[in-house]
Short mmCIF file of C-alpha atoms in Angstrom, two decimals:
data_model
loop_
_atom_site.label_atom_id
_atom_site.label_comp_id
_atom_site.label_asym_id
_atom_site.label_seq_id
_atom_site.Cartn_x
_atom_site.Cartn_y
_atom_site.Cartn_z
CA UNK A 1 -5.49 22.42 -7.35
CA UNK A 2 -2.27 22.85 -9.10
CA UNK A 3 -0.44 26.47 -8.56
CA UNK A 4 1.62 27.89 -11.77
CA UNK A 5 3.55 30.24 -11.21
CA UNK A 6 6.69 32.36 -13.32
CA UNK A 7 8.92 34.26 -11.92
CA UNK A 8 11.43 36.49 -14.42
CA UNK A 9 14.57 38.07 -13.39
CA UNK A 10 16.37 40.10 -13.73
CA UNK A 11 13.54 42.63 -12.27
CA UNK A 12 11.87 44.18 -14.80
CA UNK A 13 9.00 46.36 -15.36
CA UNK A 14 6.46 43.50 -16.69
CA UNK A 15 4.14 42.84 -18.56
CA UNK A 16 5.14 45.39 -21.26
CA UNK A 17 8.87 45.15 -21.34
CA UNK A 18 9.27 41.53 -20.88
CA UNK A 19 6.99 40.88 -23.96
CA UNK A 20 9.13 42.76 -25.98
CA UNK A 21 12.65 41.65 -24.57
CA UNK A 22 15.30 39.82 -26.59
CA UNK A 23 16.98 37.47 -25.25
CA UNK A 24 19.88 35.31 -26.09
CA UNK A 25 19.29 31.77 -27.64
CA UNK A 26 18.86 29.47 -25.34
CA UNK A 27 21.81 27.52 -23.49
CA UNK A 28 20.49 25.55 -20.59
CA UNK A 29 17.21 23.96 -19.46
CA UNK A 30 17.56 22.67 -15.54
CA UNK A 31 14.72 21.27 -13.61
CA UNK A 32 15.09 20.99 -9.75
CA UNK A 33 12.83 19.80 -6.80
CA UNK A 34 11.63 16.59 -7.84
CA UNK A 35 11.81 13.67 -5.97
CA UNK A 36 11.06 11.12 -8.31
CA UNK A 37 12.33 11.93 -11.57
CA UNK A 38 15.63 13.35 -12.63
CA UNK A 39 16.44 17.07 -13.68
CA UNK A 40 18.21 15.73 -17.41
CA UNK A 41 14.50 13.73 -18.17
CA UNK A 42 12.61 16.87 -16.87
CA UNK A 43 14.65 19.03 -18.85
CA UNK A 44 13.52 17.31 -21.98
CA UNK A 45 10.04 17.00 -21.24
CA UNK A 46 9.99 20.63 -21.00
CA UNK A 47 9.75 20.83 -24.89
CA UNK A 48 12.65 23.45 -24.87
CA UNK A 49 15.89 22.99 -27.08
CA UNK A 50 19.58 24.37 -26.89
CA UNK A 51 19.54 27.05 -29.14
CA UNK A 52 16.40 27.75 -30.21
CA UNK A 53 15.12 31.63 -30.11
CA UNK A 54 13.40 31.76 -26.13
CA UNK A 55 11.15 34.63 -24.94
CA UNK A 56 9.10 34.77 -21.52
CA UNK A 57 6.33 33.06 -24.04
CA UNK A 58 8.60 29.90 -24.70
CA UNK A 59 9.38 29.42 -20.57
CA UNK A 60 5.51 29.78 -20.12
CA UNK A 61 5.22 26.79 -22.26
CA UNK A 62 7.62 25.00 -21.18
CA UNK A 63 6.05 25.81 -18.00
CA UNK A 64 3.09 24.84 -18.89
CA UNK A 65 4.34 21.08 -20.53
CA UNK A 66 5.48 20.31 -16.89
CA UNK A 67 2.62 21.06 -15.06
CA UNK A 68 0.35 19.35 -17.43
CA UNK A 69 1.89 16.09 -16.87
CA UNK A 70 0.15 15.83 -13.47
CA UNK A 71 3.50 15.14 -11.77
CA UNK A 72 4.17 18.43 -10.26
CA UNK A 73 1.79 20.76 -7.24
CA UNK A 74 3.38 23.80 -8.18
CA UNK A 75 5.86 24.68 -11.53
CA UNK A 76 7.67 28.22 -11.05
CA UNK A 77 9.97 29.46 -13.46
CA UNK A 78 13.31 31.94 -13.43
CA UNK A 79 16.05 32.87 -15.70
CA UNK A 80 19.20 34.47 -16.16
CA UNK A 81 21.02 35.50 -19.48
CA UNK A 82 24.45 36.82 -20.59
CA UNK A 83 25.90 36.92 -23.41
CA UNK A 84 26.37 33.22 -23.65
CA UNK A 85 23.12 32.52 -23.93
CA UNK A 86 19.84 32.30 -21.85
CA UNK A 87 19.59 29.85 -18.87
CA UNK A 88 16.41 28.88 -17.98
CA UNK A 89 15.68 27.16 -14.46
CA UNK A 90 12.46 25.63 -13.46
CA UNK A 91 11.61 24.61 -9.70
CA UNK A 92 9.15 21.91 -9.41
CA UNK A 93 7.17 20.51 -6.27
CA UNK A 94 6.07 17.02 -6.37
CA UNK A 95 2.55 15.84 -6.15
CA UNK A 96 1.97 14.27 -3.06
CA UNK A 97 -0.64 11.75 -5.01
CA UNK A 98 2.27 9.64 -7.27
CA UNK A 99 2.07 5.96 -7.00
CA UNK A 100 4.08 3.09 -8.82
CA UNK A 101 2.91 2.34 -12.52
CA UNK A 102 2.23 -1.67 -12.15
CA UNK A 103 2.64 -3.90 -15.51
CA UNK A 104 0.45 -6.66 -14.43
CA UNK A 105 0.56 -8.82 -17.35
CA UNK A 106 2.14 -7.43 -20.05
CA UNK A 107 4.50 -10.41 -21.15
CA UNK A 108 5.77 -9.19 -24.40
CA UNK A 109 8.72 -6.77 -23.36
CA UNK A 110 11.10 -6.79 -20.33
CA UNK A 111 10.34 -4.46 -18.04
CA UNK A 112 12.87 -2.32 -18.55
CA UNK A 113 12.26 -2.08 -22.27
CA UNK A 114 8.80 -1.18 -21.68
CA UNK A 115 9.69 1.75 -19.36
CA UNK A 116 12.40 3.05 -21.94
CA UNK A 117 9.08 2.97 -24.84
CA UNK A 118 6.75 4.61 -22.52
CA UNK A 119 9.76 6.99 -21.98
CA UNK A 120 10.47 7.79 -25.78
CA UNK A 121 6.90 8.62 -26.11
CA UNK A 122 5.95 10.52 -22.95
CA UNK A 123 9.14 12.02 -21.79
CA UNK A 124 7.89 13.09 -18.04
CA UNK A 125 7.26 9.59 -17.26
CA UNK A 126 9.34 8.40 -14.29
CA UNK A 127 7.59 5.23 -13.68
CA UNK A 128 5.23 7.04 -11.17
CA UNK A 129 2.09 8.50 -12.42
CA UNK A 130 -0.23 10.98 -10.15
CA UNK A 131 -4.06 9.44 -9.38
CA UNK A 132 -5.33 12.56 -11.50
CA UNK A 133 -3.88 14.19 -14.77
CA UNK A 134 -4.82 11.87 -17.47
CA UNK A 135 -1.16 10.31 -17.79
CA UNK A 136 -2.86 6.90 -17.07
CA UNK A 137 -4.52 7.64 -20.84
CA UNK A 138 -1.06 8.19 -22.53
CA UNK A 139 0.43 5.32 -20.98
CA UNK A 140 -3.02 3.06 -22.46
CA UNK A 141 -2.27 4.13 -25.74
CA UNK A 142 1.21 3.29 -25.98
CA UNK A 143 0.76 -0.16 -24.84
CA UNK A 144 -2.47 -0.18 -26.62
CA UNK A 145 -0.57 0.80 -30.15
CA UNK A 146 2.53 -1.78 -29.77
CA UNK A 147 0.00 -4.62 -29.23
CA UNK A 148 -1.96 -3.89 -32.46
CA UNK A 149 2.05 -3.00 -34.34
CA UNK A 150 3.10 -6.59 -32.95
CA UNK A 151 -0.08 -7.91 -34.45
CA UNK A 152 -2.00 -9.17 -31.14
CA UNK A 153 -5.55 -9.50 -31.90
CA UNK A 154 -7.95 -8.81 -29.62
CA UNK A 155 -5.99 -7.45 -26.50
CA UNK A 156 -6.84 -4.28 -25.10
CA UNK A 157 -4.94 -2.14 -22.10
CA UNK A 158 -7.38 -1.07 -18.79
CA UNK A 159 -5.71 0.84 -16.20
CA UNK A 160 -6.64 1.65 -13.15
CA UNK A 161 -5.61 2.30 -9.08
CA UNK A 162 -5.33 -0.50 -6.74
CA UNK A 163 -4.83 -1.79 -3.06
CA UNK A 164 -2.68 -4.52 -2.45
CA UNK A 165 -5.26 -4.81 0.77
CA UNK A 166 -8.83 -4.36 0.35
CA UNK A 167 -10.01 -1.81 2.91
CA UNK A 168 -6.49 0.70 2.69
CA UNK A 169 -6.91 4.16 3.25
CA UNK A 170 -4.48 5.19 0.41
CA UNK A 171 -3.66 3.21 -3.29
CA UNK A 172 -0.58 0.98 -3.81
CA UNK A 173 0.09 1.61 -7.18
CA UNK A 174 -1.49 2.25 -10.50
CA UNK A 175 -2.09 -1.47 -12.52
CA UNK A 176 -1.90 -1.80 -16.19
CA UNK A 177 -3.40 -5.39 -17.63
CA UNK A 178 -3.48 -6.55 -20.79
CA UNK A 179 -7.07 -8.10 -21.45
CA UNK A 180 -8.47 -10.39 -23.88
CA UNK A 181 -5.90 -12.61 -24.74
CA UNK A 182 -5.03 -15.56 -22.64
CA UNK A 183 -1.80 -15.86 -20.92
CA UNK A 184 -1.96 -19.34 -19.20
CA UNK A 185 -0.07 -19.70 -15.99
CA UNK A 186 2.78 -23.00 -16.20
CA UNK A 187 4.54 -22.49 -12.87
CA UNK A 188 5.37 -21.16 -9.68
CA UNK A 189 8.72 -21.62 -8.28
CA UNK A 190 10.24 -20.73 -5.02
CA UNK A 191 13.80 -21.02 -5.69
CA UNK A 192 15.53 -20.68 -2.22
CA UNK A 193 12.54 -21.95 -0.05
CA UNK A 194 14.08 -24.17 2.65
CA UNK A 195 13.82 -27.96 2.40
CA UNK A 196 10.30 -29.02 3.18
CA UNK A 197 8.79 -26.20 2.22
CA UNK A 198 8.89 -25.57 -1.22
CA UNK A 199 6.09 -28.44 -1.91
CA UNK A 200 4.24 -26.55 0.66
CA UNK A 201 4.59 -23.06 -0.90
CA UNK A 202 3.40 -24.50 -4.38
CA UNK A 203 0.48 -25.95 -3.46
CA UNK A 204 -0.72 -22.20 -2.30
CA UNK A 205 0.02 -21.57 -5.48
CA UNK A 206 -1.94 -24.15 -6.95
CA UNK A 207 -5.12 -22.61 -8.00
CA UNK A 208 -3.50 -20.04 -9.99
CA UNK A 209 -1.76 -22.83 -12.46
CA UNK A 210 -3.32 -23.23 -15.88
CA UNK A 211 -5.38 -19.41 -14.97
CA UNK A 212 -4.88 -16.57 -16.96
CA UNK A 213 -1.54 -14.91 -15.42
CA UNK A 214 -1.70 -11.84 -13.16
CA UNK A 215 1.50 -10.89 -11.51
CA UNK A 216 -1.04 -8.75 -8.44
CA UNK A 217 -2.22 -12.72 -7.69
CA UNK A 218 0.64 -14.15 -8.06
CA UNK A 219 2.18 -11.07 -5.49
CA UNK A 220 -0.83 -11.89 -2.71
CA UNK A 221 -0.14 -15.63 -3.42
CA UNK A 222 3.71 -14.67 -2.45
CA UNK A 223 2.77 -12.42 0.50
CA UNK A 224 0.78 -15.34 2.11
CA UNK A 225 3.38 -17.58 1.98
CA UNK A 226 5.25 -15.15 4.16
CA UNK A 227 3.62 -16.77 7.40
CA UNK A 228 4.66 -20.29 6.14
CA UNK A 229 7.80 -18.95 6.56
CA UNK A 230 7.42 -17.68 9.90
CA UNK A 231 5.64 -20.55 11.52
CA UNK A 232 9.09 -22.22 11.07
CA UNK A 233 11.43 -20.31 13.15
CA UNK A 234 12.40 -18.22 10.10
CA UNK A 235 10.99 -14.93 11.94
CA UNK A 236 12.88 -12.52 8.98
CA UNK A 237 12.24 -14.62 5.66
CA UNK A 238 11.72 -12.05 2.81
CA UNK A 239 10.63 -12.75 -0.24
CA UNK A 240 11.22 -11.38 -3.46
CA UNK A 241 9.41 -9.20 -6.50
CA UNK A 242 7.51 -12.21 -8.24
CA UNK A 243 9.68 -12.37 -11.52
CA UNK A 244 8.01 -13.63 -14.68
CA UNK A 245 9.37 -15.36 -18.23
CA UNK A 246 7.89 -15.68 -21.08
CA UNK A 247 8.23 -19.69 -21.56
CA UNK A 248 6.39 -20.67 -24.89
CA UNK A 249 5.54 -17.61 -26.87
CA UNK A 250 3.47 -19.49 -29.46
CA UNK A 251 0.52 -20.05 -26.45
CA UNK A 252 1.93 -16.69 -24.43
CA UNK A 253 2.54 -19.88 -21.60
CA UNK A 254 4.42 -17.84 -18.79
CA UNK A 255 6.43 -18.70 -15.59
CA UNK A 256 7.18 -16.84 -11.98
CA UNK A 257 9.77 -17.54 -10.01
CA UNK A 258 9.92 -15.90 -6.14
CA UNK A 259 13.08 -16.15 -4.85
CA UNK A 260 12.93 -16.74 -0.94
CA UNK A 261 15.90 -15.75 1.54
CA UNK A 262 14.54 -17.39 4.17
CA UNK A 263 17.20 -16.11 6.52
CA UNK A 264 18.89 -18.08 9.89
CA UNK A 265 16.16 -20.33 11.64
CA UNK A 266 15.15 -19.01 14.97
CA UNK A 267 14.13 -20.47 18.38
CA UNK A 268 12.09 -18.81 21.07
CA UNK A 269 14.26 -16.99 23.64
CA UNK A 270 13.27 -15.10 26.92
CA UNK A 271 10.00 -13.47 26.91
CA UNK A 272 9.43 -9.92 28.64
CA UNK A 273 6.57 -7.80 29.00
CA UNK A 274 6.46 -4.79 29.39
CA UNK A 275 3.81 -1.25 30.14
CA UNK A 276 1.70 -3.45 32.13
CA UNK A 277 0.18 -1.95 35.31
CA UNK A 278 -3.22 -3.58 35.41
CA UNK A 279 -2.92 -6.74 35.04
CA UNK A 280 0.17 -8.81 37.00
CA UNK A 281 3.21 -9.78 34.16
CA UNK A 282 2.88 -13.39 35.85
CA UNK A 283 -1.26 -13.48 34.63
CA UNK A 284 0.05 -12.51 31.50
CA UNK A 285 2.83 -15.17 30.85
CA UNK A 286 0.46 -17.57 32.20
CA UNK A 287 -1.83 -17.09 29.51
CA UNK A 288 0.68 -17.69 26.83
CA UNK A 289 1.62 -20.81 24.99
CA UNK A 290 5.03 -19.80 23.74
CA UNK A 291 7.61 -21.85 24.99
CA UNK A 292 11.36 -20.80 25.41
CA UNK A 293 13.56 -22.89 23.06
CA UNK A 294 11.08 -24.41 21.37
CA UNK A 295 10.92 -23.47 17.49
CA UNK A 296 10.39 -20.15 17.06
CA UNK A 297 6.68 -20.01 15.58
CA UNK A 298 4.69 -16.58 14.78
CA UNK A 299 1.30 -18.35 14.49
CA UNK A 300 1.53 -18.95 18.70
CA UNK A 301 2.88 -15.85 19.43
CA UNK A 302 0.13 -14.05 17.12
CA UNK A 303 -2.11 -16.55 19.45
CA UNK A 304 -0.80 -15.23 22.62
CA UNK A 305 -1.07 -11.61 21.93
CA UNK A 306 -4.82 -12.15 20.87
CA UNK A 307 -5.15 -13.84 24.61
CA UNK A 308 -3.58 -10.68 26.59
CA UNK A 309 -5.85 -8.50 24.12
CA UNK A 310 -8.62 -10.38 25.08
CA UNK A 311 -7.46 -10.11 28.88
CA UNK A 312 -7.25 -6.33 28.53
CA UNK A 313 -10.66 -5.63 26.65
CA UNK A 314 -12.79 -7.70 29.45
CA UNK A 315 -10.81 -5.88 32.09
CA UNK A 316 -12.55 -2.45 30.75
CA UNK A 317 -9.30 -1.22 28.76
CA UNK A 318 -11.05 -1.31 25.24
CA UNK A 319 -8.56 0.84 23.77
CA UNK A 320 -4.92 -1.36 24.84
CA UNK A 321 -2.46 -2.42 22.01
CA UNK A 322 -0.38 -5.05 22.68
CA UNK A 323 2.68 -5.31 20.19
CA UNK A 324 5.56 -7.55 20.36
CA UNK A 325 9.56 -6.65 19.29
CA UNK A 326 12.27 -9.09 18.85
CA UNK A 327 15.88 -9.43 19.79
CA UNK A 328 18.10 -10.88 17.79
CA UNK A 329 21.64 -10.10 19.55
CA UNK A 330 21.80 -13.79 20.36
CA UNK A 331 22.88 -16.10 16.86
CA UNK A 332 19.33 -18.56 16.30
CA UNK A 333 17.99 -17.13 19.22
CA UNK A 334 14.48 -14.77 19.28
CA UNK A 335 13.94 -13.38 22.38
CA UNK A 336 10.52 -11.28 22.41
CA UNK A 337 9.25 -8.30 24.65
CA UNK A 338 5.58 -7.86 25.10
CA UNK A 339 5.07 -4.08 24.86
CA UNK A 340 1.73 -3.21 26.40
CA UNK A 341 -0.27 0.57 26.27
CA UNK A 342 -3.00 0.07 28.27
CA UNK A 343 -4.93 3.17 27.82
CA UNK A 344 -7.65 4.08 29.87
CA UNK A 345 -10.06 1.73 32.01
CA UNK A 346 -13.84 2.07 30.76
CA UNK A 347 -16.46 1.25 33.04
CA UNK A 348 -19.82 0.73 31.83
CA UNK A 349 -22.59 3.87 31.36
CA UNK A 350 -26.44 4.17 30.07
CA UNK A 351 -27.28 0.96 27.56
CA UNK A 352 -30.39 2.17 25.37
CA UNK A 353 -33.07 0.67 23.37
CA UNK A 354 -34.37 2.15 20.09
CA UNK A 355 -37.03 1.51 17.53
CA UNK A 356 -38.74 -0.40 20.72
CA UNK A 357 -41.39 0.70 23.20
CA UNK A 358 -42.98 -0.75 26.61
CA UNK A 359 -42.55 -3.59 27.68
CA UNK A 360 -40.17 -4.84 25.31
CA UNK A 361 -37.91 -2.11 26.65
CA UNK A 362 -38.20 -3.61 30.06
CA UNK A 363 -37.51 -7.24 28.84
CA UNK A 364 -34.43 -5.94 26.61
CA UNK A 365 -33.12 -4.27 29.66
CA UNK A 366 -33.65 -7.74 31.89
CA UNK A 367 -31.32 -9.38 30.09
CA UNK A 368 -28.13 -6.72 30.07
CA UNK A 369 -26.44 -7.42 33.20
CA UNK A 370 -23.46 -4.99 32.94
CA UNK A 371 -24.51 -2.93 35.86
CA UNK A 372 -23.41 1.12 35.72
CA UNK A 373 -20.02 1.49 37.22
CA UNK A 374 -18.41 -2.23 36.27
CA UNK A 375 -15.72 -2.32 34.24
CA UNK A 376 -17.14 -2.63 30.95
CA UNK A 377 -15.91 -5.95 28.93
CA UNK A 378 -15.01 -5.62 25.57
CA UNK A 379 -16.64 -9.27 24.18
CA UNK A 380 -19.96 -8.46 25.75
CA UNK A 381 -22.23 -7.26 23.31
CA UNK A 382 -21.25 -10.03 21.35
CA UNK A 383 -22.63 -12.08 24.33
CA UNK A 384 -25.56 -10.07 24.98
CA UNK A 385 -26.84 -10.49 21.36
CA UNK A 386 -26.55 -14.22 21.22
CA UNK A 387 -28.48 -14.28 24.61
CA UNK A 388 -31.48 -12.12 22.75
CA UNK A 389 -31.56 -14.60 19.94
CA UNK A 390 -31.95 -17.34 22.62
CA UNK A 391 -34.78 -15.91 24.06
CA UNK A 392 -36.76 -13.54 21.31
CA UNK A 393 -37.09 -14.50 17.59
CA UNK A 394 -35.81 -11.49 15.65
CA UNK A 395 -36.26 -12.88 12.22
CA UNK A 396 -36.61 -10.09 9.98
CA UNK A 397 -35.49 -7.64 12.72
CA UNK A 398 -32.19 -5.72 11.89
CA UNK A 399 -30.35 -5.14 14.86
CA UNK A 400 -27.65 -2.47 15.02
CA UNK A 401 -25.52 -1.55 17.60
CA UNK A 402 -22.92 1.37 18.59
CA UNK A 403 -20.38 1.93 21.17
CA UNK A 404 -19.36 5.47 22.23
CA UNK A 405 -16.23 5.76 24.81
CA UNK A 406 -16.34 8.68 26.95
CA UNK A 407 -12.74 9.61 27.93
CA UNK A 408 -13.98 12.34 30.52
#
């Protein structure tokens, strides 16, 4: 819930005397507190000129023009007069729930020319927009009225929150697309890719070609060729914003380039590990394919910290991380430390049987042979359920299972 509130000073005795105060014209707006957007923009979006008559019913307003923008958790509100005029400060709190306004596939303006339209005609907007607040609306009908003033028929503006990952706890950004027009999809380049790869990085790309164009697809399309990358000794490629141009505007046909800096080519150095107690450093390096001066390639690495994970969970410790950090002090060379928390070791308790009865709770039982007091192994429910399908047919049985770690 958003708090307003208007503070007045000099002290006065309020409400009666500050309704009927005069004050000198207004000299200065400031805006302070924000984050995100700056005090000059704020000022303006306020609503309140230089010079114009001001009373404690003109702050509340401008007050009041602030909050309503959504941006802002709290709007309070002071001034000070003399008799060169009235200065009038307002001190803003953020919203903690702003995310990044995302054009997805609006082709017909730069994207700084767009921001500077949506700016002329909502003055708060900062290129972040809260979740709640009904910006999202205002920014629609802007884009929504310059496609029907540029005459494009049949296009219409949806916006709406969205998660680069499916499954995030929090939203990435807020994603404006432009829908019912088609904007086919010519190219993909990778300008900067390293030799070899760029025929490799297109064909990921591939599917996308000749498809209406989304810049969110063409992003996750980008972000997976990060591991191409990787799997080539170039441990700290990054990859740029995916950067579109308009390329035949007749058939809105549209191109994206992503720029790669694929950095200095690494090879595996020494390998460390490290917060082990359990489990002997020698078992662990023994389980691991990565090989010192040979090419240094994430997919193995990823491969051996699955293995020690793996080692860990049958050993009881359901609950260890395993986590790798580099070293880069030496030039091409990646030397990794295995940094291990094992947590706690969890040996096995009561195993129950629901929504059974008799002797089917004796036959269930047969077959789990995790006795009380073993260490309790992370993959073997997996096991025990293929083991029941061996031996019982469940069709049409659900079966549900649920783990509950007891750390006493």
């Amino acid at each position: 819930m958003l708090a307003l509130a208007i503070w007045l000073a000099p002290s006065l005795p309020l409400p009666a005397q500050a309704r009927t105060l005069t004050l000198p014209p207004l000299d200065t707006v400031t805006v302070t507190g924000s984050t995100h957007c700056g005090a000059t923009q704020l000022a303006a979006a306020s609503g309140l000129q230089k010079g114009q008559a001001i009373n404690p019913d003109a702050m509340r307003q401008g007050a009041t023009r602030l909050a309503a923008t959504g941006d802002f958790a709290n709007v309070s509100t002071r001034y000070t007069y003399s008799p060169k005029g009235t200065d009038v400060q307002y001190q803003v709190v953020d919203a903690t729930q702003l995310v990044p306004v995302v054009f997805d596939n609006f082709i017909w303006l730069p994207s700084k020319q767009l921001v500077s339209l949506l700016q002329s005609e909502i003055p708060s907007f900062c290129g972040d927009v809260p979740l709640t607040g009904g910006v999202d609306r205002q920014i629609t009908a802007v884009l929504q009225a310059y496609l029907r003033q540029h005459g494009i028929k049949g296009a219409t503006v949806d916006g709406m929150p969205y998660q680069a990952d499916l499954g995030s706890s929090s939203f990435d950004g807020y994603l404006f697309t432009v829908e019912g027009v088609k904007i086919p999809l010519q190219q993909v380049a990778f300008p900067g890719a390293p030799a070899g790869l760029t025929s490799v990085l297109r064909q990921d790309s591939a599917a996308l070609i000749g498809q209406n164009f989304s810049l969110a697809r063409v992003a996750s399309v980008g972000k997976a060729a990060l591991p191409e990358l990787q799997n080539r000794g170039f441990l700290q490629a990054k990859l740029a914003v995916p950067v579109f141009q308009l390329t035949n505007p007749a058939t809105n046909a549209v191109s994206v380039s992503i720029a790669v800096n694929p950095g200095r080519q690494y090879r595996w150095g020494a390998v460390g590990v490290q917060g082990n107690a359990a489990i002997a450093a020698g078992k662990l390096r023994k389980l691991m394919k990565l090989r010192t001066g040979s090419v240094a390639d994430r997919a193995v690495l990823d491969q051996d910290i699955a293995a020690i994970q793996k080692l860990y969970g049958d050993a009881g410790y359901i609950e260890a991380t395993v986590a790798p950090t580099f070293d880069y002090s030496q030039p091409g060379v990646a030397a990794v430390t295995v940094a291990i928390h094992e947590g706690p070791q969890f040996r096995m308790g009561a195993v129950s049987f629901q929504g059974v009865a008799g002797n089917a709770v004796a036959q269930l039982a047969r077959l789990w042979d995790l006795r009380p007091g073993q260490p309790f192994r992370a993959a073997y429910l997996g096991q025990y359920l293929k083991s029941l399908y061996a031996h019982f047919n469940f069709h049409g049985v659900n079966i549900q299972t649920t783990e509950a770690p007891d750390l006493q």
